[in-house]
mmCIF file of C-alpha atoms and ligand atoms in Angstrom:
data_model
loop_
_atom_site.group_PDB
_atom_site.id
_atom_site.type_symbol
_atom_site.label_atom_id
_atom_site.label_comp_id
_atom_site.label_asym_id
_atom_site.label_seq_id
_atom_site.Cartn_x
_atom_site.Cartn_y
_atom_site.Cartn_z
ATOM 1 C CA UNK A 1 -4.888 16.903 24.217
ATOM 2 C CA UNK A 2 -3.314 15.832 21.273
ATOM 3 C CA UNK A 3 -4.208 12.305 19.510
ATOM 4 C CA UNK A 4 -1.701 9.802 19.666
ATOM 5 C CA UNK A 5 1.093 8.971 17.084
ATOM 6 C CA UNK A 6 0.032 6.535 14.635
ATOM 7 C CA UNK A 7 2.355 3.521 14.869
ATOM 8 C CA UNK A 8 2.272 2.457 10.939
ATOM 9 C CA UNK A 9 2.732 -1.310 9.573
ATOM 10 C CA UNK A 10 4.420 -1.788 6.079
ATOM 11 C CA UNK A 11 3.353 -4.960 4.428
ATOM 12 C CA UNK A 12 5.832 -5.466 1.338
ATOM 13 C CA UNK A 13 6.308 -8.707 -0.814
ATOM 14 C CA UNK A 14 9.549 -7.201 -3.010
ATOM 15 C CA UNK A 15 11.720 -4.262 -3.584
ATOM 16 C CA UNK A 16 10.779 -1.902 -1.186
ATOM 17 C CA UNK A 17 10.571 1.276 -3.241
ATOM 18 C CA UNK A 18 7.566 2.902 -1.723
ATOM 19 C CA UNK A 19 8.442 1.517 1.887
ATOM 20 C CA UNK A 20 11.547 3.963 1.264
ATOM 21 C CA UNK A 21 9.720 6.788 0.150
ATOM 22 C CA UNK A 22 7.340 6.602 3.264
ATOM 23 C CA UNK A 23 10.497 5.977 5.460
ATOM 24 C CA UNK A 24 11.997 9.473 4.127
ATOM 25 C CA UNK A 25 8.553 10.944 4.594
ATOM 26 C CA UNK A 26 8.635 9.804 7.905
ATOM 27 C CA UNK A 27 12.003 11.029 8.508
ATOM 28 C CA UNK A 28 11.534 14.408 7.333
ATOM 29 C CA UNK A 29 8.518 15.325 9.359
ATOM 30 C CA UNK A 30 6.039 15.111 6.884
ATOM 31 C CA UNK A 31 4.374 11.933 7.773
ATOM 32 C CA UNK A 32 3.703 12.844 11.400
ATOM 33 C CA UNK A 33 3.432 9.019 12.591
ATOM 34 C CA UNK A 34 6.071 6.311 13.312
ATOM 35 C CA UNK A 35 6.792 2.951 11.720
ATOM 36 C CA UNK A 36 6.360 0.396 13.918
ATOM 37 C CA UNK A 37 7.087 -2.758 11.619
ATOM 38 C CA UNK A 38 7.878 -3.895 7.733
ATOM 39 C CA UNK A 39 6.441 -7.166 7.020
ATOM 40 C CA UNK A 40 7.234 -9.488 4.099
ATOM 41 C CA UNK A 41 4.984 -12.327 2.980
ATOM 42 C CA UNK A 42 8.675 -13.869 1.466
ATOM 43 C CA UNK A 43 12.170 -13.984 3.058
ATOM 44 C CA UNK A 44 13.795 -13.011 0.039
ATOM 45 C CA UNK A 45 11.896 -9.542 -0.279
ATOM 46 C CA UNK A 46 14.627 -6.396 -0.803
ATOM 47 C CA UNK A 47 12.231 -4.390 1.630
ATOM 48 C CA UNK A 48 13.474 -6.251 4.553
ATOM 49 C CA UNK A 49 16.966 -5.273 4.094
ATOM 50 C CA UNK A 50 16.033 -1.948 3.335
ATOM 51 C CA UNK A 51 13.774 -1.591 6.646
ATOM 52 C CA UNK A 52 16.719 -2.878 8.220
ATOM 53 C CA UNK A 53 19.486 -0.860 7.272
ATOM 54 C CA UNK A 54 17.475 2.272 8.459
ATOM 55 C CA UNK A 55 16.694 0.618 12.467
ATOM 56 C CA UNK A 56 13.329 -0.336 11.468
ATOM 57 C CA UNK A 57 12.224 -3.358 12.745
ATOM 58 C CA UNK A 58 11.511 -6.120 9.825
ATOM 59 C CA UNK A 59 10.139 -9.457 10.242
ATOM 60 C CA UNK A 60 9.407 -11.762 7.370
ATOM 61 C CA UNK A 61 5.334 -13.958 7.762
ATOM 62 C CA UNK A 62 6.202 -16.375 4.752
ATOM 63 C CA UNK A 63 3.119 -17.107 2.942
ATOM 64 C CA UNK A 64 4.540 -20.656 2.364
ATOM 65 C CA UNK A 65 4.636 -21.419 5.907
ATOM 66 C CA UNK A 66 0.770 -21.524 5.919
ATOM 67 C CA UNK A 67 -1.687 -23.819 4.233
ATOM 68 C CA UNK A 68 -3.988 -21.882 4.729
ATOM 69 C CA UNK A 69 -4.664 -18.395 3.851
ATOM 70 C CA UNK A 70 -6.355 -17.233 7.399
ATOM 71 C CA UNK A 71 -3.668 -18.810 9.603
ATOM 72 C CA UNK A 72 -1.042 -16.679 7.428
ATOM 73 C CA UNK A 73 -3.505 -13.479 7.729
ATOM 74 C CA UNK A 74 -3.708 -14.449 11.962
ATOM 75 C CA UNK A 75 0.662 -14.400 11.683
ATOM 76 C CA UNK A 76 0.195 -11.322 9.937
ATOM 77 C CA UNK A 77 -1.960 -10.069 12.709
ATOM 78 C CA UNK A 78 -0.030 -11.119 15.985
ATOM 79 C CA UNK A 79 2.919 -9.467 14.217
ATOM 80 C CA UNK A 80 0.973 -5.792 13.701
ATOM 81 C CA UNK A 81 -0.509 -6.284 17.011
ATOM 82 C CA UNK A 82 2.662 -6.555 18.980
ATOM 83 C CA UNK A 83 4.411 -3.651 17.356
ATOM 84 C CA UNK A 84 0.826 -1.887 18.239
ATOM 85 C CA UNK A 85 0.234 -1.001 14.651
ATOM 86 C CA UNK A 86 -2.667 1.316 14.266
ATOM 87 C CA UNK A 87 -2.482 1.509 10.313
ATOM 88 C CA UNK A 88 -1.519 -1.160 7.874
ATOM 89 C CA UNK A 89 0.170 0.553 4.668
ATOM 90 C CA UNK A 90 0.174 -1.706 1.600
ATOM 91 C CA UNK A 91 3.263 -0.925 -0.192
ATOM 92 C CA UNK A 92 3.160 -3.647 -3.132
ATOM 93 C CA UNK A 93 2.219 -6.079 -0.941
ATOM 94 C CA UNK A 94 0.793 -8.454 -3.936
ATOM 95 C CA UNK A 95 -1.836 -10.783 -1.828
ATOM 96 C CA UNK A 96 -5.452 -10.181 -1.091
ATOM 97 C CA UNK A 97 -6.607 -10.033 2.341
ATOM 98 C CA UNK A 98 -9.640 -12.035 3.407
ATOM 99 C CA UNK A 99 -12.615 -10.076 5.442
ATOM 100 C CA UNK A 100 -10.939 -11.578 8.742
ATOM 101 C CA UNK A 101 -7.683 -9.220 8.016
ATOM 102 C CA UNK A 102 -9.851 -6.511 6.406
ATOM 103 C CA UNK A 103 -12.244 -6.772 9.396
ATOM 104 C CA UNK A 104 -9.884 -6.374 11.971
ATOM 105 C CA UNK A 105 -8.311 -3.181 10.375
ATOM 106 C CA UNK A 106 -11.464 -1.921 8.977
ATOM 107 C CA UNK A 107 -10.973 1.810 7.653
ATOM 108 C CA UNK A 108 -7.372 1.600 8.698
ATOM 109 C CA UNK A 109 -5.699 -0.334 5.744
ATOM 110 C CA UNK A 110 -4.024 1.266 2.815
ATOM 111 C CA UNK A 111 -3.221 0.435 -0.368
ATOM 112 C CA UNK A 112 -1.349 1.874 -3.745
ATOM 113 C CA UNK A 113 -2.255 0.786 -7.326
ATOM 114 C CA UNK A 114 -0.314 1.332 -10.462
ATOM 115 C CA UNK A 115 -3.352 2.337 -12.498
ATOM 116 C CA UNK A 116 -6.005 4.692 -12.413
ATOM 117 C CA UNK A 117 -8.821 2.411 -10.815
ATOM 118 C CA UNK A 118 -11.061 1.319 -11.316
ATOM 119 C CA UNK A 119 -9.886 0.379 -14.550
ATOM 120 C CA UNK A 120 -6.769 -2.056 -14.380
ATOM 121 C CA UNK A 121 -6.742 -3.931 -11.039
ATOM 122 C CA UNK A 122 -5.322 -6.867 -10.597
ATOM 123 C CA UNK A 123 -1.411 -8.016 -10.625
ATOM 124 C CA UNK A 124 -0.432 -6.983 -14.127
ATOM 125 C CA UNK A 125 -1.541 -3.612 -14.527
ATOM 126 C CA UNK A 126 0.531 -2.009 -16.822
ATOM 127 C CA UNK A 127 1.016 -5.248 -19.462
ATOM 128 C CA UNK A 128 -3.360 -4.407 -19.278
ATOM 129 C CA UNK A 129 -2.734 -0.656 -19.678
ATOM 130 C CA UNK A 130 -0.703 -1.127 -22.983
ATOM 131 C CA UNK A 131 -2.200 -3.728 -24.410
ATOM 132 C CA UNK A 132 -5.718 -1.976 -23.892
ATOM 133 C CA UNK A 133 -4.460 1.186 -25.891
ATOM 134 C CA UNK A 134 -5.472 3.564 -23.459
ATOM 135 C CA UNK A 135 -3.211 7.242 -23.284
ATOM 136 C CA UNK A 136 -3.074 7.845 -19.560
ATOM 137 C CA UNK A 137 -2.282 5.809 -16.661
ATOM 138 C CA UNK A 138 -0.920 6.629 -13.388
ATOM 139 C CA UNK A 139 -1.506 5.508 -9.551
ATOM 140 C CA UNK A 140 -4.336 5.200 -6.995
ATOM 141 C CA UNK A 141 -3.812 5.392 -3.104
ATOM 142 C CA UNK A 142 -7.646 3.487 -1.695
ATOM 143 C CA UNK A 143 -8.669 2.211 1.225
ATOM 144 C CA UNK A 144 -8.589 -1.846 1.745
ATOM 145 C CA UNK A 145 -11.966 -3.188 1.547
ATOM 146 C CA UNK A 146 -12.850 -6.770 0.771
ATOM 147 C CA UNK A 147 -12.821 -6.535 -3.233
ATOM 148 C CA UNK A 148 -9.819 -6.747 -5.211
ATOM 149 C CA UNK A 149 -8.845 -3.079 -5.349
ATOM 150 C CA UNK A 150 -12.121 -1.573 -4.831
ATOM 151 C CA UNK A 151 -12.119 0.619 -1.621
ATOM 152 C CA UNK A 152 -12.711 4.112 -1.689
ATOM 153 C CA UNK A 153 -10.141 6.696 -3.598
ATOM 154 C CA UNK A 154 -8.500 8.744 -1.224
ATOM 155 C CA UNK A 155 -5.965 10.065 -4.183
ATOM 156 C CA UNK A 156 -4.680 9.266 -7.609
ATOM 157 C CA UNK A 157 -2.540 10.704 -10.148
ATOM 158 C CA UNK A 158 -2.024 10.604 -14.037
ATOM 159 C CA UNK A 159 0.626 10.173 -16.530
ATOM 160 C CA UNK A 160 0.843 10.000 -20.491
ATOM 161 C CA UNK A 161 1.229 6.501 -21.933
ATOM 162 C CA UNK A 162 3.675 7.313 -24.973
ATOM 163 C CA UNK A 163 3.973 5.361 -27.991
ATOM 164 C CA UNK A 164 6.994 2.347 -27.468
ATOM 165 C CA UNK A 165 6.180 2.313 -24.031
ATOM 166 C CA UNK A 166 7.080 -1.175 -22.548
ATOM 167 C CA UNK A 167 5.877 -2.459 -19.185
ATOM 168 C CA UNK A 168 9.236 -1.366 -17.436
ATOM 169 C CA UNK A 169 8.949 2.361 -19.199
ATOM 170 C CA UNK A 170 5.899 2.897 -18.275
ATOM 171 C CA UNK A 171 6.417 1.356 -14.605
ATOM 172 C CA UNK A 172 9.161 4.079 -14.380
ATOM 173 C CA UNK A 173 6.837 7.143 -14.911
ATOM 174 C CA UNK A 174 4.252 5.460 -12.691
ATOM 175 C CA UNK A 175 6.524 5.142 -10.042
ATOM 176 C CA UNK A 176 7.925 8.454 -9.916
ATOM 177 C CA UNK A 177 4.298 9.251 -8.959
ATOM 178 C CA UNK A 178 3.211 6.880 -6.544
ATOM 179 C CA UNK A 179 6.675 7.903 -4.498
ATOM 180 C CA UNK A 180 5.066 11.432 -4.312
ATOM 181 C CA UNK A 181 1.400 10.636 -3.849
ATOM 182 C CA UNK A 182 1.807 7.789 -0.796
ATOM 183 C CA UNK A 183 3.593 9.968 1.503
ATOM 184 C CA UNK A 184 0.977 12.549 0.508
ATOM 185 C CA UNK A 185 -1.823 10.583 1.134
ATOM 186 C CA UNK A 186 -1.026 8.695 4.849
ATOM 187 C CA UNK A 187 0.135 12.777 5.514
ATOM 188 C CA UNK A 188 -3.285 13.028 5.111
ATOM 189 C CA UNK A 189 -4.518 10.603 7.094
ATOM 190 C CA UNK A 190 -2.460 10.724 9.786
ATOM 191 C CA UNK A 191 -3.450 14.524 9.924
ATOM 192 C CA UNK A 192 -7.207 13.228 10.338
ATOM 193 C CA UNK A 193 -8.197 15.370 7.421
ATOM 194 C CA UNK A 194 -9.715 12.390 5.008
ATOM 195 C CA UNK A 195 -13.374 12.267 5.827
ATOM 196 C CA UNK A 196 -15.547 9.077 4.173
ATOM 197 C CA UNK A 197 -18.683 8.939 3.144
ATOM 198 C CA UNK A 198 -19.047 5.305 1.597
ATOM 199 C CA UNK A 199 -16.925 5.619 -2.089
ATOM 200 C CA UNK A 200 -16.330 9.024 -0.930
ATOM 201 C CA UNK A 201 -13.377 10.722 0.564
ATOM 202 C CA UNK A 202 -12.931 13.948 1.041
ATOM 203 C CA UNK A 203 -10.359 15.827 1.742
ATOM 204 C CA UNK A 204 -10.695 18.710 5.072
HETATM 205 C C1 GAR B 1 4.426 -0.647 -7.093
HETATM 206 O O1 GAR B 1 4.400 -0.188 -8.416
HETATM 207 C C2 GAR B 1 3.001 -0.803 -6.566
HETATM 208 O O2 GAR B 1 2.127 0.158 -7.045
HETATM 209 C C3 GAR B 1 2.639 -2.161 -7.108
HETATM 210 O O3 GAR B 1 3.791 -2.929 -6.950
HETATM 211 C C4 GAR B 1 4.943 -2.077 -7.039
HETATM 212 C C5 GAR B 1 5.788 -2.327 -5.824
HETATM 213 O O4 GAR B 1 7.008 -1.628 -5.899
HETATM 214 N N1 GAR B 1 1.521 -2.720 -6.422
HETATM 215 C C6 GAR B 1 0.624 -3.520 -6.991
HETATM 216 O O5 GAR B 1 0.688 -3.873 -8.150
HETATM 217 C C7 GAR B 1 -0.495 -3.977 -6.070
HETATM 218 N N2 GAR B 1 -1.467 -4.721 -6.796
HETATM 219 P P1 GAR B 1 7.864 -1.356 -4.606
HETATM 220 O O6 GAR B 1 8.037 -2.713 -3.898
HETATM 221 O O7 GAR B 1 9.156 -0.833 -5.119
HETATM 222 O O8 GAR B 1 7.128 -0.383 -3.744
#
């Protein structure tokens, strides 16, 4: 018998660009999986409207509401739960999750960094990039694990850092990527063909 669709949960907190490009992946048949539920940890977050305007449902968990981190991680929760979410998708989602979100998704959270990891976690990875020097950069689809972006690699992908490259520039060619290399990698584990071994995923 064939397994069941995966029902997947965006997390966003702002524009929404990589929520789209999994929508269209969706659409087009090449993320075999539906999307159950965008979540914001603000109201104001663009993603919302853009969930919206293409019928998915979108429901904002403000982070404000909450004094305290794990009753805003249990909102989170309920709100996955009842859409019957199977796999969280971080999609700059710019909060990190305690071990009592991580634990209840374990091996079933996503998430995509703007830098080749582990080198330049954190919030302001390319302002690091450039003002480390380094000549390549690009993006990082891991696993969720309790660290600050330091699950397993499940893909990543490179591009140049040229010379006069400012943090938007640079963003840009970053971008282009990580719009190819999401869809690619919950394709991937939606098929069931990511296999881990601790840090290490392979692909089947
Ligand atoms: C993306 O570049 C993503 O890689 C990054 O935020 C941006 C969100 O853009 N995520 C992080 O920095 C996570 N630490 P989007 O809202 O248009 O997808």
């Amino acid at each position: 018998m064939a397994n069941k669709r995966e029902k997947i949960g965006i997390l966003c907190s702002g524009r929404g660009s990589n929520m789209e490009s999994i929508q269209k992946a969706v659409a087009s048949g090449q993320i075999k999986a539906d999307i159950a539920v965008v979540i914001a940890d603000k109201p104001e977050a663009k993603a919302l409207e853009k969930a919206a305007a293409v019928g998915i449902p979108s429901v904002a968990v403000d982070r404000k509401a909450y004094a305290e981190r794990e009753d805003f991680e249990r909102a989170l929760i309920k709100a996955l739960d009842e859409e019957g979410v199977t796999l969280v998708v971080l999609a700059g989602f710019m909060r990190l999750l305690s071990p009592l979100f991580v634990g209840h998704y374990r091996g079933r959270i996503l998430n995509i960094h703007p830098s080749l990891l582990p080198s330049f976690g954190g919030a302001h990875a390319h302002r690091d990039v450039l003002d480390y020097g380094v000549k390549v950069s690009g993006c990082t689809i891991h696993f969720v694990d309790e660290g600050m972006d330091s699950g397993a690699i499940i893909l990543q992908a490179s591009v140049p850092v040229l010379d006069g490259d400012t943090e938007d520039t640079l963003a840009a060619r970053v971008l282009e990527q990580e719009h190819i290399l999401y869809p690619r990698a919950i394709e991937l584990y939606v098929d069931g063909r990511l296999e881990v071994e601790g840090r290490q995923v392979k692909i089947k």
